[in-house]
Short mmCIF file of C-alpha atoms and ligand atoms in Angstrom, two decimals:
data_model
loop_
_atom_site.label_atom_id
_atom_site.label_comp_id
_atom_site.label_asym_id
_atom_site.label_seq_id
_atom_site.Cartn_x
_atom_site.Cartn_y
_atom_site.Cartn_z
CA UNK C 1027 -8.48 26.48 -12.47
CA UNK C 1028 -11.54 24.25 -12.04
CA UNK C 1029 -9.24 21.21 -12.01
CA UNK C 1030 -7.11 22.77 -9.26
CA UNK C 1031 -10.25 23.54 -7.21
CA UNK C 1032 -11.35 19.91 -7.44
CA UNK C 1033 -7.87 18.73 -6.52
CA UNK C 1034 -7.88 21.07 -3.48
CA UNK C 1035 -11.21 19.61 -2.48
CA UNK C 1036 -9.87 16.08 -2.79
CA UNK C 1037 -6.97 17.05 -0.55
CA UNK C 1038 -9.33 18.54 2.05
CA UNK C 1039 -11.34 15.32 2.30
CA UNK C 1040 -10.20 12.61 4.79
CA UNK C 1041 -8.96 9.52 2.97
CA UNK C 1042 -8.00 5.92 3.61
CA UNK C 1043 -5.00 4.38 1.84
CA UNK C 1044 -4.96 0.57 1.75
CA UNK C 1045 -2.47 -0.23 -1.02
CA UNK C 1046 0.83 1.63 -0.69
CA UNK C 1047 4.25 -0.03 -1.00
CA UNK C 1048 6.77 1.65 1.29
CA UNK C 1049 9.69 1.79 -1.12
CA UNK C 1050 7.42 2.59 -4.07
CA UNK C 1051 6.18 5.61 -2.14
CA UNK C 1052 9.69 7.06 -1.73
CA UNK C 1053 9.94 10.81 -2.41
CA UNK C 1054 11.44 11.42 -5.87
CA UNK C 1055 13.87 13.94 -4.39
CA UNK C 1056 15.04 11.42 -1.77
CA UNK C 1057 15.57 8.71 -4.39
CA UNK C 1058 17.64 11.08 -6.52
CA UNK C 1059 19.67 12.21 -3.51
CA UNK C 1060 20.37 8.65 -2.36
CA UNK C 1061 21.23 7.48 -5.88
CA UNK C 1062 23.59 10.43 -6.35
CA UNK C 1063 25.29 9.53 -3.03
CA UNK C 1064 25.79 5.93 -4.16
CA UNK C 1065 27.11 7.24 -7.47
CA UNK C 1066 29.73 9.29 -5.61
CA UNK C 1067 30.75 6.20 -3.64
CA UNK C 1068 31.07 4.26 -6.90
CA UNK C 1069 28.40 1.69 -5.95
CA UNK C 1070 26.33 2.62 -9.02
CA UNK C 1071 26.88 4.74 -12.13
CA UNK C 1072 24.55 7.66 -11.45
CA UNK C 1073 24.25 8.81 -15.08
CA UNK C 1074 22.95 5.34 -16.00
CA UNK C 1075 20.12 5.41 -13.45
CA UNK C 1076 19.25 9.12 -13.54
CA UNK C 1077 17.07 8.68 -16.61
CA UNK C 1078 15.22 5.69 -15.10
CA UNK C 1079 14.43 7.76 -12.00
CA UNK C 1080 13.31 10.89 -13.86
CA UNK C 1081 11.35 9.16 -16.63
CA UNK C 1082 7.82 8.68 -15.25
CA UNK C 1083 6.50 6.70 -18.25
CA UNK C 1084 7.52 3.12 -17.49
CA UNK C 1085 6.28 -0.26 -18.57
CA UNK C 1086 5.63 -2.94 -15.93
CA UNK C 1087 9.01 -4.48 -16.80
CA UNK C 1088 10.81 -1.13 -16.38
CA UNK C 1089 9.02 -0.51 -13.09
CA UNK C 1090 10.51 -3.70 -11.66
CA UNK C 1091 13.95 -2.65 -12.91
CA UNK C 1092 13.46 0.60 -11.02
CA UNK C 1093 12.48 -1.35 -7.89
CA UNK C 1094 15.76 -3.24 -8.15
CA UNK C 1095 17.55 0.10 -8.17
CA UNK C 1096 15.45 1.39 -5.25
CA UNK C 1097 16.41 -1.72 -3.29
CA UNK C 1098 20.13 -1.11 -3.92
CA UNK C 1099 19.65 2.42 -2.63
CA UNK C 1100 17.67 1.44 0.46
CA UNK C 1101 19.78 -1.28 2.07
CA UNK C 1102 20.66 0.67 5.22
CA UNK C 1103 18.57 0.68 8.40
CA UNK C 1104 18.86 4.47 8.68
CA UNK C 1105 17.67 4.93 5.11
CA UNK C 1106 14.69 2.62 5.66
CA UNK C 1107 13.85 4.69 8.74
CA UNK C 1108 14.12 7.96 6.83
CA UNK C 1109 11.97 6.75 3.91
CA UNK C 1110 9.28 5.50 6.31
CA UNK C 1111 9.15 8.83 8.15
CA UNK C 1112 8.93 10.82 4.92
CA UNK C 1113 6.29 8.55 3.40
CA UNK C 1114 4.02 8.82 6.45
CA UNK C 1115 4.50 12.59 6.58
CA UNK C 1116 3.58 12.86 2.90
CA UNK C 1117 0.41 10.77 3.28
CA UNK C 1118 -0.60 12.75 6.38
CA UNK C 1119 -0.05 16.04 4.51
CA UNK C 1120 -2.48 14.70 1.89
CA UNK C 1121 -5.09 14.19 4.65
CA UNK C 1122 -4.83 10.43 4.70
CA UNK C 1123 -6.21 9.52 8.13
CA UNK C 1124 -5.62 5.76 7.95
CA UNK C 1125 -2.66 4.26 6.12
CA UNK C 1126 -1.90 0.59 5.54
CA UNK C 1127 1.70 0.60 4.49
CA UNK C 1128 3.05 -2.62 3.03
CA UNK C 1129 6.68 -3.56 2.70
CA UNK C 1130 8.79 -6.64 1.97
CA UNK C 1131 11.04 -7.47 4.95
CA UNK C 1132 14.57 -7.67 3.58
CA UNK C 1133 17.64 -9.52 4.67
CA UNK C 1134 21.05 -8.10 3.89
CA UNK C 1135 23.91 -9.94 5.57
CA UNK C 1136 26.50 -7.34 4.54
CA UNK C 1137 24.65 -4.65 6.51
CA UNK C 1138 23.69 -6.94 9.37
CA UNK C 1139 20.06 -6.60 8.35
CA UNK C 1140 17.56 -9.32 9.15
CA UNK C 1141 13.89 -9.32 8.21
CA UNK C 1142 13.14 -8.40 11.81
CA UNK C 1143 15.67 -5.56 12.02
CA UNK C 1144 14.31 -4.22 8.71
CA UNK C 1145 10.82 -3.98 10.23
CA UNK C 1146 12.25 -2.45 13.39
CA UNK C 1147 13.84 0.23 11.19
CA UNK C 1148 10.42 0.84 9.67
CA UNK C 1149 8.89 1.13 13.15
CA UNK C 1150 11.63 3.57 14.13
CA UNK C 1151 10.63 5.67 11.11
CA UNK C 1152 7.06 5.75 12.37
CA UNK C 1153 8.23 6.91 15.78
CA UNK C 1154 10.35 9.65 14.13
CA UNK C 1155 7.34 11.27 12.44
CA UNK C 1156 7.09 14.78 13.83
CA UNK C 1157 4.42 16.54 11.77
CA UNK C 1158 1.49 14.40 12.87
CA UNK C 1159 0.56 11.96 15.66
CA UNK C 1160 0.92 8.37 14.54
CA UNK C 1161 -1.44 5.82 16.06
CA UNK C 1162 0.20 2.42 15.85
CA UNK C 1163 -1.76 -0.21 17.78
CA UNK C 1164 -1.37 1.93 20.93
CA UNK C 1165 -2.84 -0.43 23.46
CA UNK C 1166 0.14 -2.75 23.48
CA UNK C 1167 3.02 -0.40 22.91
CA UNK C 1168 3.93 -0.31 26.57
CA UNK C 1169 4.88 -4.00 26.36
CA UNK C 1170 8.64 -4.43 26.42
CA UNK C 1171 9.84 -5.45 23.02
CA UNK C 1172 12.85 -5.23 20.78
CA UNK C 1173 11.86 -1.79 19.55
CA UNK C 1174 12.74 1.22 21.68
CA UNK C 1175 9.48 1.57 23.61
CA UNK C 1176 10.32 5.11 24.80
CA UNK C 1177 10.63 6.24 21.22
CA UNK C 1178 7.18 4.95 20.45
CA UNK C 1179 5.30 5.92 23.61
CA UNK C 1180 5.04 9.52 22.43
CA UNK C 1181 2.92 8.35 19.52
CA UNK C 1182 -0.01 7.67 21.75
CA UNK C 1183 -0.28 10.71 23.92
CA UNK C 1184 -3.87 11.44 22.97
CA UNK C 1185 -3.21 15.03 21.92
CA UNK C 1186 -5.58 16.86 19.62
CA UNK C 1187 -2.99 17.28 16.88
CA UNK C 1188 -3.65 15.88 13.45
CA UNK C 1189 -3.53 12.11 13.67
CA UNK C 1190 -2.90 9.27 11.25
CA UNK C 1191 -3.54 5.61 11.98
CA UNK C 1192 -0.78 3.49 10.47
CA UNK C 1193 -0.83 -0.28 10.16
CA UNK C 1194 1.85 -2.37 8.48
CA UNK C 1195 1.35 -5.25 6.08
CA UNK C 1196 4.32 -7.50 5.49
CA UNK C 1197 4.71 -8.41 1.83
CA UNK C 1198 5.83 -11.75 0.49
CA UNK C 1199 7.76 -11.16 -2.73
CA UNK C 1200 6.93 -13.56 -5.55
CA UNK C 1201 10.66 -14.35 -5.85
CA UNK C 1202 10.68 -15.89 -2.36
CA UNK C 1203 10.72 -19.57 -1.41
CA UNK C 1204 8.08 -21.27 0.74
CA UNK C 1205 10.44 -21.10 3.76
CA UNK C 1206 11.14 -17.42 3.28
CA UNK C 1207 7.42 -16.66 2.90
CA UNK C 1208 6.76 -18.62 6.10
CA UNK C 1209 9.43 -16.60 7.91
CA UNK C 1210 7.62 -13.40 6.92
CA UNK C 1211 4.29 -14.69 8.21
CA UNK C 1212 5.88 -15.75 11.52
CA UNK C 1213 7.46 -12.32 11.83
CA UNK C 1214 4.11 -10.66 11.18
CA UNK C 1215 2.53 -12.76 13.92
CA UNK C 1216 5.33 -11.93 16.37
CA UNK C 1217 5.02 -8.21 15.60
CA UNK C 1218 1.25 -8.00 15.57
CA UNK C 1219 1.14 -6.04 18.80
CA UNK C 1220 3.45 -3.44 17.20
CA UNK C 1221 1.04 -2.54 14.41
CA UNK C 1222 1.56 -5.32 11.87
CA UNK C 1223 -1.97 -6.00 10.65
CA UNK C 1224 -1.70 -8.39 7.73
CA UNK C 1225 0.08 -10.03 4.84
CA UNK C 1226 0.39 -9.07 1.18
CA UNK C 1227 1.60 -11.07 -1.81
CA UNK C 1228 3.33 -8.88 -4.40
CA UNK C 1229 6.31 -8.63 -6.70
CA UNK C 1230 6.81 -9.22 -10.40
CA UNK C 1231 3.62 -11.04 -11.51
CA UNK C 1232 5.40 -13.14 -14.11
CA UNK C 1233 7.72 -14.62 -11.46
CA UNK C 1234 6.87 -17.40 -9.00
CA UNK C 1235 4.05 -19.87 -8.53
CA UNK C 1236 0.95 -19.61 -6.34
CA UNK C 1237 1.64 -23.06 -4.83
CA UNK C 1238 4.97 -21.80 -3.46
CA UNK C 1239 3.27 -19.19 -1.25
CA UNK C 1240 0.16 -21.16 -0.38
CA UNK C 1241 1.51 -22.91 2.76
CA UNK C 1242 2.56 -19.58 4.30
CA UNK C 1243 -0.72 -17.92 3.31
CA UNK C 1244 -2.73 -20.82 4.74
CA UNK C 1245 -0.77 -20.55 7.97
CA UNK C 1246 -1.49 -16.80 8.14
CA UNK C 1247 -5.17 -17.52 7.62
CA UNK C 1248 -5.19 -20.16 10.40
CA UNK C 1249 -3.69 -17.53 12.71
CA UNK C 1250 -6.35 -14.96 11.73
CA UNK C 1251 -3.93 -12.68 9.95
CA UNK C 1252 -5.79 -10.83 7.17
CA UNK C 1253 -4.42 -11.31 3.65
CA UNK C 1254 -4.47 -9.22 0.49
CA UNK C 1255 -3.14 -10.52 -2.82
CA UNK C 1256 -1.89 -8.80 -5.95
CA UNK C 1257 -4.18 -10.59 -8.36
CA UNK C 1258 -4.59 -10.51 -12.13
CA UNK C 1259 -1.84 -8.04 -13.07
CA UNK C 1260 -1.14 -10.28 -16.04
CA UNK C 1261 -3.49 -12.75 -17.77
CA UNK C 1262 -3.22 -15.97 -15.77
CA UNK C 1263 -6.71 -17.49 -15.38
CA UNK C 1264 -5.55 -20.54 -13.41
CA UNK C 1265 -3.76 -18.46 -10.80
CA UNK C 1266 -6.53 -15.86 -10.64
CA UNK C 1267 -9.14 -18.55 -9.97
CA UNK C 1268 -6.96 -20.19 -7.31
CA UNK C 1269 -6.47 -16.81 -5.65
CA UNK C 1270 -10.19 -16.01 -5.65
CA UNK C 1271 -11.02 -19.48 -4.30
CA UNK C 1272 -8.61 -18.78 -1.44
CA UNK C 1273 -11.00 -15.97 -0.43
CA UNK C 1274 -8.48 -13.30 0.57
CA UNK C 1275 -9.84 -10.35 2.57
CA UNK C 1276 -8.97 -8.02 -0.35
CA UNK C 1277 -7.20 -8.16 -3.69
CA UNK C 1278 -5.16 -5.55 -5.55
CA UNK C 1279 -5.59 -4.56 -9.22
CA UNK C 1280 -7.76 -7.25 -10.94
CA UNK C 1281 -6.68 -5.88 -14.33
CA UNK C 1282 -6.59 -8.99 -16.50
CA UNK C 1283 -9.82 -10.74 -15.53
CA UNK C 1284 -11.98 -12.67 -17.96
CA UNK C 1285 -15.73 -13.08 -17.72
CA UNK C 1286 -15.58 -16.09 -15.40
CA UNK C 1287 -13.17 -14.31 -13.02
CA UNK C 1288 -15.44 -11.24 -12.85
CA UNK C 1289 -18.35 -13.49 -12.04
CA UNK C 1290 -16.40 -15.19 -9.25
CA UNK C 1291 -15.09 -11.92 -7.83
CA UNK C 1292 -18.55 -10.40 -7.71
CA UNK C 1293 -20.17 -13.46 -6.19
CA UNK C 1294 -17.47 -13.63 -3.49
CA UNK C 1295 -17.75 -9.84 -2.92
CA UNK C 1296 -13.99 -9.50 -2.41
CA UNK C 1297 -13.03 -5.81 -2.13
CA UNK C 1298 -10.65 -4.57 -4.83
CA UNK C 1299 -7.86 -2.05 -4.27
CA UNK C 1300 -7.87 0.06 -7.43
CA UNK C 1301 -4.75 1.96 -8.49
CA UNK C 1302 -5.67 3.96 -11.61
CA UNK C 1303 -2.39 5.76 -12.34
CA UNK C 1304 -0.33 2.65 -11.64
CA UNK C 1305 -2.45 0.55 -14.02
CA UNK C 1306 -2.09 3.11 -16.82
CA UNK C 1307 1.62 3.75 -16.28
CA UNK C 1308 2.45 0.04 -16.23
CA UNK C 1309 0.10 -0.51 -19.19
CA UNK C 1310 -1.80 -3.29 -17.44
CA UNK C 1311 -4.89 -1.32 -18.58
CA UNK C 1312 -4.72 0.40 -21.98
CA UNK C 1313 -6.74 3.51 -21.09
CA UNK C 1314 -8.95 4.83 -18.32
CA UNK C 1315 -12.14 4.67 -20.38
CA UNK C 1316 -11.89 0.86 -20.41
CA UNK C 1317 -10.84 0.61 -16.75
CA UNK C 1318 -12.88 -1.80 -14.61
CA UNK C 1319 -13.42 0.93 -11.99
CA UNK C 1320 -16.59 2.02 -13.79
CA UNK C 1321 -18.12 -1.45 -13.96
CA UNK C 1322 -17.30 -2.31 -10.34
CA UNK C 1323 -18.48 1.09 -9.10
CA UNK C 1324 -21.78 0.83 -10.98
CA UNK C 1325 -22.26 -2.75 -9.75
CA UNK C 1326 -21.71 -1.45 -6.19
CA UNK C 1327 -18.91 -3.95 -5.79
CA UNK C 1328 -16.63 -3.02 -2.83
CA UNK C 1329 -13.68 -0.97 -4.12
CA UNK C 1330 -11.12 1.40 -2.66
CA UNK C 1331 -8.96 3.90 -4.53
CA UNK C 1332 -5.24 3.60 -3.73
CA UNK C 1333 -1.87 4.87 -4.99
CA UNK C 1334 0.25 1.67 -5.17
CA UNK C 1335 3.58 3.51 -5.56
CA UNK C 1336 3.04 7.24 -5.17
CA UNK C 1337 6.76 8.02 -5.58
CA UNK C 1338 7.41 5.80 -8.58
CA UNK C 1339 4.23 6.98 -10.35
CA UNK C 1340 4.35 10.60 -9.14
CA UNK C 1341 0.85 10.57 -7.73
CA UNK C 1342 -1.01 11.06 -4.44
CA UNK C 1343 -4.24 9.66 -3.06
CA UNK C 1344 -5.95 13.02 -3.66
CA UNK C 1345 -4.65 12.84 -7.23
CA UNK C 1346 -6.27 9.41 -7.65
CA UNK C 1347 -9.63 10.70 -6.36
CA UNK C 1348 -9.39 13.73 -8.63
CA UNK C 1349 -8.60 11.45 -11.59
CA UNK C 1350 -11.57 9.18 -10.78
CA UNK C 1351 -13.79 12.23 -10.49
CA UNK C 1352 -12.79 13.72 -13.84
CA UNK C 1353 -12.75 10.36 -15.67
CA UNK C 1354 -15.87 8.71 -14.31
CA UNK C 1355 -17.92 11.80 -13.45
CA UNK C 1356 -17.99 11.34 -9.66
CA UNK C 1357 -19.28 14.35 -7.73
CA UNK C 1358 -18.01 15.45 -4.34
CA UNK C 1359 -20.54 13.44 -2.35
CA UNK C 1360 -19.76 10.31 -4.36
CA UNK C 1361 -16.03 10.75 -3.77
CA UNK C 1362 -16.54 11.31 -0.08
CA UNK C 1363 -18.77 8.21 0.21
CA UNK C 1364 -16.22 6.15 -1.72
CA UNK C 1365 -13.46 7.21 0.69
CA UNK C 1366 -15.73 6.55 3.68
CA UNK C 1367 -16.69 3.05 2.54
CA UNK C 1368 -13.04 2.02 2.72
CA UNK C 1369 -13.41 2.00 6.53
CA UNK C 1370 -15.18 -1.34 6.20
CA UNK C 1371 -12.20 -2.93 4.45
CA UNK C 1372 -9.34 -1.89 6.75
CA UNK C 1373 -7.39 -4.63 8.55
CA UNK C 1374 -7.37 -2.73 11.86
CA UNK C 1375 -9.79 -3.70 14.64
CA UNK C 1376 -13.35 -2.52 15.26
CA UNK C 1377 -12.27 0.17 17.71
CA UNK C 1378 -10.23 1.88 14.96
CA UNK C 1379 -13.11 1.47 12.52
CA UNK C 1380 -15.39 3.19 15.04
CA UNK C 1381 -12.98 6.11 15.40
CA UNK C 1382 -12.66 6.42 11.63
CA UNK C 1383 -16.44 6.50 11.28
CA UNK C 1384 -16.55 9.40 13.74
CA UNK C 1385 -13.76 11.22 11.89
CA UNK C 1386 -15.63 10.92 8.60
CA UNK C 1387 -18.96 11.98 10.17
CA UNK C 1388 -17.39 15.08 11.60
CA UNK C 1389 -15.59 15.84 8.30
CA UNK C 1390 -18.89 15.46 6.43
CA UNK C 1391 -20.42 18.12 8.71
CA UNK C 1392 -17.46 20.45 8.21
CA UNK C 1393 -17.54 19.97 4.41
CA UNK C 1394 -21.34 20.54 4.37
CA UNK C 1395 -22.09 17.14 2.85
P1 IMP Z 2613 8.86 -2.56 -0.70
O1 IMP Z 2613 8.18 -3.87 -0.45
O2 IMP Z 2613 8.63 -1.54 0.39
O3 IMP Z 2613 10.31 -2.72 -1.02
O4 IMP Z 2613 8.15 -1.89 -1.96
C1 IMP Z 2613 8.52 -2.14 -3.30
C2 IMP Z 2613 8.10 -3.55 -3.70
O5 IMP Z 2613 6.67 -3.64 -3.77
C3 IMP Z 2613 8.55 -3.94 -5.11
O6 IMP Z 2613 9.86 -4.44 -5.11
C4 IMP Z 2613 7.54 -5.01 -5.48
O7 IMP Z 2613 7.88 -6.25 -4.91
C5 IMP Z 2613 6.28 -4.53 -4.81
N1 IMP Z 2613 5.44 -3.78 -5.77
C6 IMP Z 2613 5.34 -2.46 -5.94
N2 IMP Z 2613 4.48 -2.15 -6.92
C7 IMP Z 2613 4.02 -3.32 -7.39
C8 IMP Z 2613 3.08 -3.67 -8.41
O8 IMP Z 2613 2.50 -2.84 -9.13
N3 IMP Z 2613 2.88 -5.01 -8.60
C9 IMP Z 2613 3.49 -5.96 -7.85
N4 IMP Z 2613 4.36 -5.66 -6.88
C10 IMP Z 2613 4.63 -4.36 -6.65
ZN1 ZN Z 2614 0.93 -3.02 -5.49
#
């Protein structure tokens, strides 16, 4: 009962989500439905994947096997559009007021999909959201571009309905080549005015080499495109140090850091996106009582609670706050302040930050904080 009350309170609080992978945030019911459909067509054997979808206890290795399945299921533009719409609606229903959604642009010649058309399908999904107003870099949406501008203009009508700011980060997958990573950065730059706000490096942490992605990441930096890196998901001191020396705007996870890496991280003050449930489910951290959240929080190091893959790990951002509260003894004011501090780490511009500050101030008054 008490637990439910705290969860309800976490839902009622405005929140900022900075580390959510689009396809990892797919609704469980949608994944099952799509997989069943592919089973009927004979593309996959449904009974073989059903267990992988329903079993929520997965190792890091199994999670990446599930992502391979998710990618088989999501190769169509219309499906990408549907998933995007549902994911944004789910975050908005959880009172997320600012969402940075990251996704890996995919090319699929059989479906006539290019990296650009993939992102256009994502943008179409944002324009299809009906339950909430989506703010997507409004000021430039009137510019003629390859996306249906009529479809998007209704996102910015300034109504008083519930509103969610959405910005996209384009992910470079660690399986990609230097050229492919560069293509993603160029696409992000070309689509900046449509709400693309930065670059992420993600994918299976035991695959690929930092040097492969460095030219594309350096180029992004030269063009002022903010960067976040999945860093330290597995023990790899050389790569972790190279990543920290690169001074990304944020990093995700930081699970397998040694003493020297903690020292560097803290001296550079790089904000960390913390995904508690994801770290436990993938066993990158053995249990919550040894999670680095506590140390970073007590050291007042910049951190932000995030979901990573809310669909794959059956969680929500409110669930992550509730978990942090019950595990680390955070009270309501502390949780609210933690959510509010995330404003300073968003990749959107100062105008959005200003509006978010006002939203949080007014929520604090309403919640009597
Ligand atoms: P997508 O980029 O929208 O297709 O989202 C799923 C992809 O995000 C996966 O295929 C991975 O490349 C990446 N991803 C999701 N969760 C993790 C994680 O915990 N570590 C590293 N990469 C991840
Ligand atoms: Zn991630």
